[in-house]
Coordinates of C-alpha atoms and ligand atoms in Angstrom, one line a residue:
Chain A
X1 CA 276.1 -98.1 -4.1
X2 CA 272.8 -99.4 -2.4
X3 CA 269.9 -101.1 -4.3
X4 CA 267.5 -99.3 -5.7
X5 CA 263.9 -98.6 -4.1
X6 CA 261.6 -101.5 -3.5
X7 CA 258.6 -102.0 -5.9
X8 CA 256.4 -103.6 -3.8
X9 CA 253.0 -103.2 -4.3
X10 CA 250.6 -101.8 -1.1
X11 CA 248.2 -104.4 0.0
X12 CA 244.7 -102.9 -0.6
X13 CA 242.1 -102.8 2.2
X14 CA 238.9 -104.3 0.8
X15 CA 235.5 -105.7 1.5
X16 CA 234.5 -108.8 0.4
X17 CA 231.3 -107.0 -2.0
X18 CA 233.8 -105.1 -2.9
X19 CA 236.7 -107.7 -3.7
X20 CA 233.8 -110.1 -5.5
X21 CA 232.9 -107.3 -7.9
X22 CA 236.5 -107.2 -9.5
X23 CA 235.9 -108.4 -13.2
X24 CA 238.6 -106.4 -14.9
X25 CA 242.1 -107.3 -14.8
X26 CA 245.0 -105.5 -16.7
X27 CA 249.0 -105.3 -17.0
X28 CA 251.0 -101.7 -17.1
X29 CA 253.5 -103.5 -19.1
X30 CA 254.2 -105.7 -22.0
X31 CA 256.2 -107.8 -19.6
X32 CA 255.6 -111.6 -18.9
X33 CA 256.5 -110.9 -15.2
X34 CA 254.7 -107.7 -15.0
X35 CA 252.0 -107.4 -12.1
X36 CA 248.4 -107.8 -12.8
X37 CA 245.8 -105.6 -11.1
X38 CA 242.7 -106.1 -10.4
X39 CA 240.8 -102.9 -10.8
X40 CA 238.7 -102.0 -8.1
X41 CA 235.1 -100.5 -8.6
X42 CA 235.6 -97.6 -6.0
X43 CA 238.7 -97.0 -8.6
X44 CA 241.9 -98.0 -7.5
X45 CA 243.9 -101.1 -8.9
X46 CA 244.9 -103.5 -6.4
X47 CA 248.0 -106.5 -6.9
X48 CA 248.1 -107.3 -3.6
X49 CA 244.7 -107.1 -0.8
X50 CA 245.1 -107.6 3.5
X51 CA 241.6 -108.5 4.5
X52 CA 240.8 -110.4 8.0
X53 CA 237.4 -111.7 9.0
X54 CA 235.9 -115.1 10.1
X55 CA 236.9 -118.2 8.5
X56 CA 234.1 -121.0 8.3
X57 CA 235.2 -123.5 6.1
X58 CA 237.7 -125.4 4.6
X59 CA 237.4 -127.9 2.1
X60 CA 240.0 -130.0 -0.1
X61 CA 239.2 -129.1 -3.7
X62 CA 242.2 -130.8 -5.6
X63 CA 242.0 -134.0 -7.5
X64 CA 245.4 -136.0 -7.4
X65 CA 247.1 -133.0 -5.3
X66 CA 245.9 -131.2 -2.4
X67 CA 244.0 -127.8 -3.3
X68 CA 242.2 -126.4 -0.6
X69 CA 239.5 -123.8 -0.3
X70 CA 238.7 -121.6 2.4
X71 CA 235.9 -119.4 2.7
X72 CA 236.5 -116.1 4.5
X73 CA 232.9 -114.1 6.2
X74 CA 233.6 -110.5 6.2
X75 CA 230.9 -107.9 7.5
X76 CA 230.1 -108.0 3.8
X77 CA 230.4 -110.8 1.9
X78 CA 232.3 -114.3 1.4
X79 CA 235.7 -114.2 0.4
X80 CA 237.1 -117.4 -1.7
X81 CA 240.5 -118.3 -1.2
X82 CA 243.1 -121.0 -2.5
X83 CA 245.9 -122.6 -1.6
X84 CA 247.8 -125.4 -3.5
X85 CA 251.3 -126.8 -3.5
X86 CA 252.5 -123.2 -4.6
X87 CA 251.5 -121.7 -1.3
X88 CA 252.8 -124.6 0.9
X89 CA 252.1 -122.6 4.6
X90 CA 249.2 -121.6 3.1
X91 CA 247.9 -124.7 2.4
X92 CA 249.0 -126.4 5.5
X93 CA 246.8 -123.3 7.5
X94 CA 243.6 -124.6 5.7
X95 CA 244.2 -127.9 6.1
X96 CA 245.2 -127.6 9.8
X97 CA 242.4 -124.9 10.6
X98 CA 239.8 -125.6 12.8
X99 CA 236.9 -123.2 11.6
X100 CA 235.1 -120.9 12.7
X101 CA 238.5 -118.8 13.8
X102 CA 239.6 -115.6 12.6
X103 CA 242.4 -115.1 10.5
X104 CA 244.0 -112.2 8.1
X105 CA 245.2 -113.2 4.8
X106 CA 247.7 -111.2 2.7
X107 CA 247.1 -112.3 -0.9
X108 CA 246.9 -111.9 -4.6
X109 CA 243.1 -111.1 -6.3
X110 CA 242.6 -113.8 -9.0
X111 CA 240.3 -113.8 -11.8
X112 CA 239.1 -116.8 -13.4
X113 CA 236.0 -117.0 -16.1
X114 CA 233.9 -119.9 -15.1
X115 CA 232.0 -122.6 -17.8
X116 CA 228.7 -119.8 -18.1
X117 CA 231.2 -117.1 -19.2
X118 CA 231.2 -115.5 -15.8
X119 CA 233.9 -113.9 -14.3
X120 CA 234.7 -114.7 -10.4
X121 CA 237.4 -113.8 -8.1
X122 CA 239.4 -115.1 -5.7
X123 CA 242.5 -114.7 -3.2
X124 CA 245.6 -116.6 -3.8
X125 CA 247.1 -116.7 -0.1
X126 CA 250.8 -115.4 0.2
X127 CA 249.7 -115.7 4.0
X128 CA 247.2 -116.7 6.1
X129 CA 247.4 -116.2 9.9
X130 CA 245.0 -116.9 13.1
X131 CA 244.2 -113.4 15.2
X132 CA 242.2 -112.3 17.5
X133 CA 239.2 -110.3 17.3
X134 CA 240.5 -106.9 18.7
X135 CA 242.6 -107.3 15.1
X136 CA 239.6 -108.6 12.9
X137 CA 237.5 -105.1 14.0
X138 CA 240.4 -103.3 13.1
X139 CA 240.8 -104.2 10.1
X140 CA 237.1 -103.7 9.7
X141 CA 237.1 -99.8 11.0
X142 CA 240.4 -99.7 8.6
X143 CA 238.8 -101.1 5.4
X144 CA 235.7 -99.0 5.6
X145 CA 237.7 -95.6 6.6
X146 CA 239.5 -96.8 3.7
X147 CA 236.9 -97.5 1.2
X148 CA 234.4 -95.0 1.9
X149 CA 238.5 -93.0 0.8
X150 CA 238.7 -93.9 -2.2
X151 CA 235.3 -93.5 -3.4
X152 CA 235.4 -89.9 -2.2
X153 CA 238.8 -89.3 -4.2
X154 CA 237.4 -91.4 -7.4
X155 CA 234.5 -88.5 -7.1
X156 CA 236.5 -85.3 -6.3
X157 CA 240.3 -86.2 -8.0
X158 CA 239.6 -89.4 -10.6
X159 CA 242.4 -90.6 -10.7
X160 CA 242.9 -92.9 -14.3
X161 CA 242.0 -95.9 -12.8
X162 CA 238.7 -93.6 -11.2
X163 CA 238.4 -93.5 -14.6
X164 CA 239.1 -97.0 -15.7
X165 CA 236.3 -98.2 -12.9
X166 CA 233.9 -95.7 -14.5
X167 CA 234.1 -97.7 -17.8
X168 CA 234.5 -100.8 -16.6
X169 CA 232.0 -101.7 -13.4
X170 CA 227.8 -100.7 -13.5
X171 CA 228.1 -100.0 -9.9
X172 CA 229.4 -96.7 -8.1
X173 CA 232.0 -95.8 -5.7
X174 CA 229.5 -94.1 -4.0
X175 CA 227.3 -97.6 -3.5
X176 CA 230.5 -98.8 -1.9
X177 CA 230.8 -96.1 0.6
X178 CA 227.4 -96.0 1.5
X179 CA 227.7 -100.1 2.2
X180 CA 231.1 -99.4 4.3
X181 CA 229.2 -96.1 6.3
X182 CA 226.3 -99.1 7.3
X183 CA 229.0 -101.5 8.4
X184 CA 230.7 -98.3 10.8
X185 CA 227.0 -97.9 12.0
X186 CA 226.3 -101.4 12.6
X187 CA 229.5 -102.0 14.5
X188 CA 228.7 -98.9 16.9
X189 CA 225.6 -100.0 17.8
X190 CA 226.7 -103.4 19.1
X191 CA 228.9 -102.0 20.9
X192 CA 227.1 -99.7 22.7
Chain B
X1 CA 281.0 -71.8 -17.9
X2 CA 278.5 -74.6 -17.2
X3 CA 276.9 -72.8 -14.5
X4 CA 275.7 -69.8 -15.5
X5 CA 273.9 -72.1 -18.0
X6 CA 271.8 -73.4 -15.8
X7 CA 271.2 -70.2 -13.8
X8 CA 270.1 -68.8 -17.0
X9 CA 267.7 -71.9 -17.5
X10 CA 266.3 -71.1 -14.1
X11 CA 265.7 -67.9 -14.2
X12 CA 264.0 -68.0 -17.9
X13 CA 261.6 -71.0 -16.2
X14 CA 260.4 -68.3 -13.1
X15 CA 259.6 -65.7 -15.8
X16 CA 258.2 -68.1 -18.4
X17 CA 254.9 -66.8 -18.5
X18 CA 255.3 -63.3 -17.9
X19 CA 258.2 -62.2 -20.4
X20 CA 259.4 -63.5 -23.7
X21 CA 263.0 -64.2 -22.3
X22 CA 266.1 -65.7 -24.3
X23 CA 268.0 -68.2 -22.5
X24 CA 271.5 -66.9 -24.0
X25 CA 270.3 -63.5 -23.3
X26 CA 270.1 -64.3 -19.9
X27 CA 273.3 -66.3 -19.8
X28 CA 275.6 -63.1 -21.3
X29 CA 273.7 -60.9 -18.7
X30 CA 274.4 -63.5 -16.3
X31 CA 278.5 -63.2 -17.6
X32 CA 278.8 -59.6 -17.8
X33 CA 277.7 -59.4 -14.0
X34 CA 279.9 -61.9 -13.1
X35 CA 283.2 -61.7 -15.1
X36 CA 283.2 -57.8 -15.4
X37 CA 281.9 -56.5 -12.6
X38 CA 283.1 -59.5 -10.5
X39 CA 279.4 -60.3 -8.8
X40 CA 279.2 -63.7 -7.2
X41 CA 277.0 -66.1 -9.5
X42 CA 274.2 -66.2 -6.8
X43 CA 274.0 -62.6 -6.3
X44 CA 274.7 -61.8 -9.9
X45 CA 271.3 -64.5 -10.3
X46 CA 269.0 -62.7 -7.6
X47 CA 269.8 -58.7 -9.6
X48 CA 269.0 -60.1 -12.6
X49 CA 265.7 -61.5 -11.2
X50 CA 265.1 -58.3 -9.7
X51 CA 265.2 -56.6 -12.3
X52 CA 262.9 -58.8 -14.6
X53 CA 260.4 -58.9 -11.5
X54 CA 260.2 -54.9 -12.5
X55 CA 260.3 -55.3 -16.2
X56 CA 257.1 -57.1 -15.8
X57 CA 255.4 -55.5 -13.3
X58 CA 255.1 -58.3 -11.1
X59 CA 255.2 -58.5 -7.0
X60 CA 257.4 -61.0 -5.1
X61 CA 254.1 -63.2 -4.5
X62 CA 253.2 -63.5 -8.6
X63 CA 256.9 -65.4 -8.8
X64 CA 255.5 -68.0 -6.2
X65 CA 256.0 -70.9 -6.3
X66 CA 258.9 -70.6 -8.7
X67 CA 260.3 -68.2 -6.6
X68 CA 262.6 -70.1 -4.7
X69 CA 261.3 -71.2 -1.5
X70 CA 264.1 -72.4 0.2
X71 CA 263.1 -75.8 2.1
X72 CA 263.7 -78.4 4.6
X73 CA 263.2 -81.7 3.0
X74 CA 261.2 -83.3 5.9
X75 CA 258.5 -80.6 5.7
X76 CA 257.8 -81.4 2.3
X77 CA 254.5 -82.5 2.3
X78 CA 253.1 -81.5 -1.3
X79 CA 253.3 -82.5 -5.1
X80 CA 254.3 -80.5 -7.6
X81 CA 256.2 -77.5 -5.7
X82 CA 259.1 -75.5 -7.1
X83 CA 261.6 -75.0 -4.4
X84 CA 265.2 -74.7 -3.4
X85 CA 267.4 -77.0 -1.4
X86 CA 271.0 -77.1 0.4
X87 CA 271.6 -80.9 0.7
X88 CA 274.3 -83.8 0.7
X89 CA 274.2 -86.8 -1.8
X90 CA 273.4 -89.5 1.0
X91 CA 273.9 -92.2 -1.4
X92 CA 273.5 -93.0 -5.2
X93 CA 271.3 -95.9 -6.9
X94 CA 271.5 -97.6 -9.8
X95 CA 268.8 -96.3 -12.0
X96 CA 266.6 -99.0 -13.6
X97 CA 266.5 -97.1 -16.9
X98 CA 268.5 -95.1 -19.2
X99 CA 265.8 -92.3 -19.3
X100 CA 267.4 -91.8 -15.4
X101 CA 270.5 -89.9 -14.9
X102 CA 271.0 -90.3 -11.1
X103 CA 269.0 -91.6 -8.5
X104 CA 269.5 -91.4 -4.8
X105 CA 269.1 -90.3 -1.3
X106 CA 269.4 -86.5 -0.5
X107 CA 269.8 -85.1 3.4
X108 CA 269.5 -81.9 5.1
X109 CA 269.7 -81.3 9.0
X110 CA 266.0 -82.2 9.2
X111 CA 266.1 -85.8 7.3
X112 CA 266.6 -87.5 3.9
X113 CA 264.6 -87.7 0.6
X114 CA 265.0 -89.3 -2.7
X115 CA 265.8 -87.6 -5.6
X116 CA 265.8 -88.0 -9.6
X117 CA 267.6 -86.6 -12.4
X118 CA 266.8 -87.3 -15.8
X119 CA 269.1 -87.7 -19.0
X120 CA 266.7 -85.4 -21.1
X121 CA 267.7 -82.4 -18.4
X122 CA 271.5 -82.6 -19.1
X123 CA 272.4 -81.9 -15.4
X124 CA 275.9 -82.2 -14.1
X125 CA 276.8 -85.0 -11.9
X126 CA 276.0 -84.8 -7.8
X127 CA 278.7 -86.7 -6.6
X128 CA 278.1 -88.9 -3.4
X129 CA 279.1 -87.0 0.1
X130 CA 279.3 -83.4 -1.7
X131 CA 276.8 -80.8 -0.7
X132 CA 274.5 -78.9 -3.4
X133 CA 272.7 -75.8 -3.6
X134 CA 270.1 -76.7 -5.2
X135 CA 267.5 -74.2 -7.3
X136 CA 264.7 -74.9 -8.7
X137 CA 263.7 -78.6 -8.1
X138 CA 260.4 -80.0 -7.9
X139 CA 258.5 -81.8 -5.3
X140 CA 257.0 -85.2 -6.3
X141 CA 254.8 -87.6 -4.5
X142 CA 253.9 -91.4 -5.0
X143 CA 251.3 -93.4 -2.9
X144 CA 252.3 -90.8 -0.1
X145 CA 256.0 -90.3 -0.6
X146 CA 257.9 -87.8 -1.3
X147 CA 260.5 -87.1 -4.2
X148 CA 262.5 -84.4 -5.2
X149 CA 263.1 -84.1 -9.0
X150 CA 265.3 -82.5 -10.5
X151 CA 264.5 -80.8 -14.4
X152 CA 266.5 -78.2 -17.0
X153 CA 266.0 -75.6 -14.9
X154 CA 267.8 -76.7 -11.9
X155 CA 270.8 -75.1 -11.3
X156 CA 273.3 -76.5 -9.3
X157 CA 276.0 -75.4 -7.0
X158 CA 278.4 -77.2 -5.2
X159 CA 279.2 -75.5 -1.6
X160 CA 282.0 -76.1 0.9
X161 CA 280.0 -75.9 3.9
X162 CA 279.0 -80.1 5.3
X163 CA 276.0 -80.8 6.5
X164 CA 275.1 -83.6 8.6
X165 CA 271.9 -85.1 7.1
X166 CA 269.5 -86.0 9.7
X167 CA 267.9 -89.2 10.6
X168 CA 263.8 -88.7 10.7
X169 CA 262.1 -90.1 13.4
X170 CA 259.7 -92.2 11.6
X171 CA 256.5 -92.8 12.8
X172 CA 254.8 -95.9 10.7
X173 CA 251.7 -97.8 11.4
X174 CA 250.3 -100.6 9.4
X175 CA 249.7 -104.7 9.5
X176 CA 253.0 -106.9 9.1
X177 CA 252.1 -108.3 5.8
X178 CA 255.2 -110.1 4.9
X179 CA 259.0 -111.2 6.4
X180 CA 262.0 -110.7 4.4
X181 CA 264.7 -113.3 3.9
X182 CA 267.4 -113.3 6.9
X183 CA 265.0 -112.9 9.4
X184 CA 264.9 -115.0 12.5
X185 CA 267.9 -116.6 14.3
X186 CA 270.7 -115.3 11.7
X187 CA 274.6 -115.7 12.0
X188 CA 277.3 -112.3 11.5
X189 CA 280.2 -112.1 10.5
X190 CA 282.6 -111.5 13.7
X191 CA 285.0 -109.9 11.6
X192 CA 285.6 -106.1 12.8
X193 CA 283.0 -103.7 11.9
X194 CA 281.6 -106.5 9.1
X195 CA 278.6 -107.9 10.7
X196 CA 276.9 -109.0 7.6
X197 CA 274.5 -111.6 7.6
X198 CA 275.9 -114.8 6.7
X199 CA 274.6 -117.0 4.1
X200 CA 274.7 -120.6 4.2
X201 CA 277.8 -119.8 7.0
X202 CA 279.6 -117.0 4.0
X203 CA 280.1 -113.3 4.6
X204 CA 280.2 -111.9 1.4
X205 CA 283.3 -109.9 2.0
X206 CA 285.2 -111.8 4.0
X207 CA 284.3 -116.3 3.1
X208 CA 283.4 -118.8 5.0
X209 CA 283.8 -118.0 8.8
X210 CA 282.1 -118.9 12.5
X211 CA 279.2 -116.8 12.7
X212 CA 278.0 -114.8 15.7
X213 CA 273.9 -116.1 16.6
X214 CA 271.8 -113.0 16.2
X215 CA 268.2 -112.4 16.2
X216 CA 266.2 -110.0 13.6
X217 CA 263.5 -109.5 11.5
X218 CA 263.2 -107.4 8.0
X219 CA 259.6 -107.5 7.5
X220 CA 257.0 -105.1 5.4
X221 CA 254.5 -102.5 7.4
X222 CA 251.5 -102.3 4.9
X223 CA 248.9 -99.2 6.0
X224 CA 246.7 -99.9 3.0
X225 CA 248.8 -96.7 0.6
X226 CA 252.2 -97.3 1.7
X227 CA 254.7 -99.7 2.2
X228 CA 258.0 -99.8 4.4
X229 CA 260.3 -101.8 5.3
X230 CA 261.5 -102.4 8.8
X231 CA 264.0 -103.9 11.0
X232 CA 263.4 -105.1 14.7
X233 CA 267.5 -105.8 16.1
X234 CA 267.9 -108.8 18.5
X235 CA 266.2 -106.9 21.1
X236 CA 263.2 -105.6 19.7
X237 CA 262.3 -108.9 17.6
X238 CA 262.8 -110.5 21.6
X239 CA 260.4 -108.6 22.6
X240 CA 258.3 -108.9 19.6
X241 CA 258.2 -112.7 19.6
X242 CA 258.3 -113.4 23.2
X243 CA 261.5 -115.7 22.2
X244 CA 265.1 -114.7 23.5
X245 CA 268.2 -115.2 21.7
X246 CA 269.3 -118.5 23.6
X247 CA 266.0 -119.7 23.4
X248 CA 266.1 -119.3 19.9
X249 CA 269.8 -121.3 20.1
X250 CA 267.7 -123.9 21.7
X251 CA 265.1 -124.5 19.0
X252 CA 267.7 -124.5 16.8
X253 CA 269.1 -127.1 18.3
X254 CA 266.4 -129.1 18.9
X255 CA 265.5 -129.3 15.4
X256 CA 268.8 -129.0 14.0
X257 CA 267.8 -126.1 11.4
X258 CA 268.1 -122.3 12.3
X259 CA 264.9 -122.0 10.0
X260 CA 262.6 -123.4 12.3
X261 CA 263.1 -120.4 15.1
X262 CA 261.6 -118.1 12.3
X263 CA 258.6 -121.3 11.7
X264 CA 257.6 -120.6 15.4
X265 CA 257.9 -116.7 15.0
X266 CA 255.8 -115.8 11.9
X267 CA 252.2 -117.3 13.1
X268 CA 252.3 -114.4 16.1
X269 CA 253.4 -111.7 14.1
X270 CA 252.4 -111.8 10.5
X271 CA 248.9 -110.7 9.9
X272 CA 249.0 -108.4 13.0
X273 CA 248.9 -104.2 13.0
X274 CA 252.1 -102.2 14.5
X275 CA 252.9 -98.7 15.1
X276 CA 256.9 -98.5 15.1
X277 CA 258.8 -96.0 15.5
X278 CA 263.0 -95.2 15.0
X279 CA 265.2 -93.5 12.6
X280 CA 265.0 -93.9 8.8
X281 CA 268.1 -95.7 7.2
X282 CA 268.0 -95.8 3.8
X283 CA 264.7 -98.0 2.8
X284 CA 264.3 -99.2 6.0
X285 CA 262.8 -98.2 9.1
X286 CA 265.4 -99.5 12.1
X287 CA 262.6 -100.2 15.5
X288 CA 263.4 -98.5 18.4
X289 CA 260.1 -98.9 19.6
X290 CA 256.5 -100.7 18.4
X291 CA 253.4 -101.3 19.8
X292 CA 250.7 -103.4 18.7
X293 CA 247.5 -102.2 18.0
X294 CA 244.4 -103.4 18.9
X295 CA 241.0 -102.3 17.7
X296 CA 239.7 -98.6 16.2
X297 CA 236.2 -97.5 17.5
X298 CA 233.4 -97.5 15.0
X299 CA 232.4 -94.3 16.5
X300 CA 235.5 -92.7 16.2
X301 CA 236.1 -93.3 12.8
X302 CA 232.2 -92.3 11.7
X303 CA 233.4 -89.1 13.8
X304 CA 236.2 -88.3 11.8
X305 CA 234.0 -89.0 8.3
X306 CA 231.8 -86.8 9.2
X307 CA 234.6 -83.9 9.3
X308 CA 235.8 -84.6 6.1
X309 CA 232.9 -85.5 4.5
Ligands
ZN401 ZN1 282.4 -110.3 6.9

């Protein structure tokens, strides 16, 4: 006898407009240990994101212990991440880093509600890595092919949690796509 | 006479909405065919079928696509299709719930697939190594995966005749998003044939013994929908890292911990995109060869939007 199949949850590609729009959380189970998705406005729920882009700061947040911020530039948007002494390596990347440098980050979305009642979002790092650019604009090319995906199946084959999004977020898939079609565009023209 | 039970079942489910059928009915038709007039179950299955097919006036084509479609489980590339399989029980899991009767790994000659059974359907047994005819199962896909289940109306016959199941050639792209436990500069076991990965210097099987230094890593490929798990052997993860094996022996040494080879490893790897490909064992993907990729064009990818779109 073998173990059974892994469980592991696909790490979503994501712009940071995208990622910053998450508001709604939710659990498939009763279970403390359950995973928590974030629900995605083009309509896909997401435990676990990959993004990559430029990072340009990196600041110590924590009071007695270390807690460090790093903010992520994507074609997009910011991305907020942080790393305390639960993501060790993590940590030690921000601290170390000497922005601006391009990095991936495999992490967790986390929603917080801040003093005002509003609802923000941010990555907790399970990894953050320094790449190279030919790596950041694939993952760019990646995210929107992937993006402007989902917000054509949330229109042609909702899925439940097309359907979810639909309650849950003012804004459309379709606004999504449309912003990930401008990034493609962009990107071919500086290049040519 | 289990069987015919479930040939019954199956045939009732293809003519479901085209005849009011009776599952006993069926089943004493089924017996009279076979224990009188000595028919062989399958052909004794395929009359009977015939002869509904023109009690109700239908072609072969209405019976699609319950009508048995006999198929290799590496071309199955859609959800929900009724077909037919001749496979061997690869290996048996431990299901995670009692609402699962058996789960496991099926192979043909063309590659291996998982498959359910579930308590409700009342199936009997597949027992590991044996080799099933197997009617009536359902395709069944997850985040781009394929399943076979199998239902009530799966009938199931055991046949002599071994197959040896194949190994697919995987083909899998995706970043490296995470490495497994054991990776890096690892020891064996040099027992005979053991080679299990010691842990803090104990083979499982066989106690505390002198490892053998290897190199590997177990990591994740992540395309965005899927996940799988992959192993790079000493070789490939050499080639991977840029470290050798006594290399490895020396950093090891120098810092008197195995752990730190795998410190110096992750920071080129993880984070990065790979296309790997090599045969498919169990969950994980062995490397015979990767590649890593460097950037997609804008223009291609606005190219191949503007087909689908
Ligand atoms: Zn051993």
């Amino acid at each position: 006898m073998s173990q059974s199949q892994p469980s592991r949850s696909v790490a979503r590609r994501v712009f940071a407009t995208e990622f910053n729009d998450i508001t709604y959380t939710f659990k498939e189970s009763d279970e403390e240990r359950a995973p928590v998705y974030g629900l995605l406005p083009t309509g896909e729920r997401a435990n676990r994101v990959f993004i990559a882009g430029t990072l340009t700061e990196t600041q110590d947040v924590g009071g007695d212990s270390e807690y460090w911020q790093g903010r992520v530039v994507d074609p997009t948007d910011t991305f907020f991440v942080y790393a305390g002494q639960y993501q060790p390596e993590a940590a030690a990347m921000l601290r170390e880093a000497e922005p601006p440098v391009y990095v991936s980050i495999v992490g967790k979305p986390r929603t917080y509600e801040t003093d005002d009642g509003e609802m923000n979002v941010s990555i907790r790092p399970e990894s953050i890595s320094i790449i190279d650019d030919d790596t950041r604009d694939r993952w760019v090319v990646e995210t929107a092919l992937q993006t402007v995906e989902r917000a054509e199946k949330a229109d042609e084959h909702p899925t439940e949690y097309a359907t979810m999004a639909d309650e849950q977020y003012a804004i459309t898939p379709s606004a999504y796509s449309e912003s990930a079609l401008d990034v493609l565009e962009e990107m071919e023209e500086s290049h040519d | 006479m289990e069987d015919l039970t479930q040939q019954a079942k199956s045939v009732h489910a293809q003519f479901d909405e085209h005849l009011d059928l009776d599952v006993d009915a069926i089943e004493s038709r089924l017996e009279t065919l076979v224990s009188k007039y000595r028919i062989p179950p399958e052909e004794a299955q395929r009359s009977l079928i015939e002869n509904y097919r023109e009690e109700a006036d239908l072609n072969h084509d209405d019976l699609d696509p319950r009508s048995n479609n006999h198929v290799d489980v590496a071309t199955i590339d859609e959800d929900e299709q009724w077909i037919d399989v001749r496979v061997k029980v690869v290996e048996l899991w431990e299901p995670r719930s009692d609402a699962i009767a058996q789960v496991g790994l099926l192979g043909d000659e063309s590659g291996r697939i998982k498959f359910v059974s579930f308590a409700t359907s009342d199936l009997a047994e597949l027992e590991e190594d044996s080799v099933y005819e197997l009617s009536n199962v359902v395709t069944d896909e997850y985040e781009g995966r394929y399943s076979i289940k199998l239902n009530r109306t799966t009938s199931i016959t055991e046949i002599e005749e071994d197959i040896e199941p194949g190994n697919d050639h995987d083909d899998q792209t995706g970043a490296l998003v995470d490495i497994q436990r054991g990776s890096g500069l690892v020891k064996r076991c040099p027992t005979d044939d053991c080679t299990r990965v010691l842990q803090n210097g104990r083979c499982s099987e066989h106690g505390e013994v002198d490892g053998e230094f290897d190199l590997r890593i177990k990591g994740v490929l992540d395309d965005g929908t899927t996940v799988q798990e992959v192993i790079f052997d000493c070789e490939q993860t050499e080639e991977l890292t840029d470290i050798t094996l006594d290399r490895a022996k020396e950093i090891a040494r120098d810092k008197l911990d195995t752990g730190a080879v795998l410190e110096r490893m992750e920071p080129d790897i993880v984070g990065r995109y790979f296309e790997v490909t090599g045969p498919k064992f169990g969950r994980y993907l062995l490397v015979d060869e990767f590649e890593q990729l460097g950037a997609l064009s804008a223009d291609e990818a606005l190219e191949q939007l503007e087909v689908t779109a």
